[in-house]
Tab-separated table of C-alpha atoms in Angstrom:
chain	number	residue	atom	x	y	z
G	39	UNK	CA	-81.361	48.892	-115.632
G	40	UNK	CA	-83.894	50.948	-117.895
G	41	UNK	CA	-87.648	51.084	-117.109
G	42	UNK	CA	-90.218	51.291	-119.918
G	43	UNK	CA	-93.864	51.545	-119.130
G	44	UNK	CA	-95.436	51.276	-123.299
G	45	UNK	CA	-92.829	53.017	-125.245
G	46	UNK	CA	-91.610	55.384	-122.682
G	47	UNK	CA	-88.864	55.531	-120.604
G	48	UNK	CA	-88.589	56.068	-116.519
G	49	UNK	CA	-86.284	58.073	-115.559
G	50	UNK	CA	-87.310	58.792	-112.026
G	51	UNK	CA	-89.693	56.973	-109.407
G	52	UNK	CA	-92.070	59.718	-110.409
G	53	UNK	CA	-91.263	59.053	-114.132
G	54	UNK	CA	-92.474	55.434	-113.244
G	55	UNK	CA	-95.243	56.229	-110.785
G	56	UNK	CA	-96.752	59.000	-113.466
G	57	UNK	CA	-96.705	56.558	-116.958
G	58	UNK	CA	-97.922	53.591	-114.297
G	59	UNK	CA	-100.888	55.644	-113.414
G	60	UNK	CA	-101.470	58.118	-116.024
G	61	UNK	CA	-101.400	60.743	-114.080
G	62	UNK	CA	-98.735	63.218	-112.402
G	63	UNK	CA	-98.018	62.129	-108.842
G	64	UNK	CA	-98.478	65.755	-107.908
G	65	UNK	CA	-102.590	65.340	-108.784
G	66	UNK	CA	-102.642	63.395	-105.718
G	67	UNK	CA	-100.129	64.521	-103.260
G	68	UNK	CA	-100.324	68.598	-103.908
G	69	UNK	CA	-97.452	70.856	-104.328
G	70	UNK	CA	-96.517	72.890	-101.494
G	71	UNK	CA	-97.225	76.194	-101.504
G	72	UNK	CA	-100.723	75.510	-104.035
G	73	UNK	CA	-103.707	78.247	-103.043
G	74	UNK	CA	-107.070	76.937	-102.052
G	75	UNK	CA	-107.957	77.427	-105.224
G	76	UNK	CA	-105.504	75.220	-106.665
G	77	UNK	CA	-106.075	72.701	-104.081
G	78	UNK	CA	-109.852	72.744	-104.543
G	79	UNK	CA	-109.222	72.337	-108.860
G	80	UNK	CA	-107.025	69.233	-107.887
G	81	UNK	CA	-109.460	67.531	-105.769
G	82	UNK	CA	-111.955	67.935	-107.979
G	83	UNK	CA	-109.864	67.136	-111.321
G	84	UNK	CA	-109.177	63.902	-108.637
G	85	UNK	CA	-112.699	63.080	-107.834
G	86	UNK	CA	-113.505	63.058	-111.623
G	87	UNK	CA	-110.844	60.642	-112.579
G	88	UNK	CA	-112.161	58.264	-109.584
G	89	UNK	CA	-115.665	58.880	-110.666
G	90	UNK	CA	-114.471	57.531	-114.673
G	91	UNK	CA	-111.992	55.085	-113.107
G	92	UNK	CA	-113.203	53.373	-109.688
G	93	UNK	CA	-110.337	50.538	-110.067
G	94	UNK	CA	-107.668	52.965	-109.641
G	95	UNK	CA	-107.002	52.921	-106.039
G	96	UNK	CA	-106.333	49.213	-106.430
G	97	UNK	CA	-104.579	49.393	-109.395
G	98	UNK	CA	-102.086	51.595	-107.781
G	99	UNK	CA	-101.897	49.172	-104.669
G	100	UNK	CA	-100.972	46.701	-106.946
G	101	UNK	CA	-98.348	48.784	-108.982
G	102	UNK	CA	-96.894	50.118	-105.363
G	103	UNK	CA	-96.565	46.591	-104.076
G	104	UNK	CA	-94.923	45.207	-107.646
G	105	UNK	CA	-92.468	48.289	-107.703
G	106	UNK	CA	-91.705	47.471	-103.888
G	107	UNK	CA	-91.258	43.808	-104.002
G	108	UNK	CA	-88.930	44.492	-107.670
G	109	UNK	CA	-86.748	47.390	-105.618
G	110	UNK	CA	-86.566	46.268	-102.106
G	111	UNK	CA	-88.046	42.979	-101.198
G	112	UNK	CA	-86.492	43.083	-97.934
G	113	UNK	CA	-89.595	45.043	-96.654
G	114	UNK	CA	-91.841	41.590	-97.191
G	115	UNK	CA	-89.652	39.598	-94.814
G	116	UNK	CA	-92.108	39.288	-92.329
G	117	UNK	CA	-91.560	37.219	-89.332
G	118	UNK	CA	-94.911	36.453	-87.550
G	119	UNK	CA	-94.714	36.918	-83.964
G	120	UNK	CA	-95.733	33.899	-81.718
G	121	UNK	CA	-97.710	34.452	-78.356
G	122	UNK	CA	-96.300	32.458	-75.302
G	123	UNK	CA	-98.685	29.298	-74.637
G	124	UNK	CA	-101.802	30.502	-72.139
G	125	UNK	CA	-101.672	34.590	-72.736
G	126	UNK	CA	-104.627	36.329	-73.919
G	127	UNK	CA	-104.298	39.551	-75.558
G	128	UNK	CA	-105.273	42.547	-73.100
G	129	UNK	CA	-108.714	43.851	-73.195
G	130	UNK	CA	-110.772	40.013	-74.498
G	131	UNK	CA	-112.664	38.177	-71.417
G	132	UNK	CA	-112.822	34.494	-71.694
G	133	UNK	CA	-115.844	33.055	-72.908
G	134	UNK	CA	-118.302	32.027	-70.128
């Protein structure tokens, strides 16, 4: 199956993740082995596409949850977990 964000193809999950967001995954994770220098140029660069584009941290919520639920929608089977009848949760006193 072929992946298109626009007009251009993913070829990786950082293919994806980078034309998703519109910018390189490595922005906001680091490379290894970066100087402080480096580091403290990709903060900022960071902090200035946050400042322009508040929405993003949702936005890539959103696109993390769509790719997850498309790839492996196993991981939102979630079975709730039922208390047994009359236990309280450790650590809450009974109203007096």
């Amino acid at each position: 199956m072929r992946t298109y964000i626009g007009r251009h193809q993913a070829l990786s999950t950082d293919d994806f993740v980078e034309l998703a967001l519109g910018t390189p995954v490595e922005l906001w994770l680091g490379v290894e082995g970066e100087s402080e220098e480096e580091r403290a140029a990709r903060l900022d660069a960071a902090r200035d596409i946050l400042a322009e584009y508040p929405d993003l941290p949702d936005v890539v919520s959103r696109v993390a949850a769509e790719v997850i639920e498309a790839q492996a929608p196993e991981l939102f089977n979630i079975v709730p977990l039922v208390r047994p009848a009359g236990r309280r949760p450790r650590g809450r006193r009974a109203a007096a």
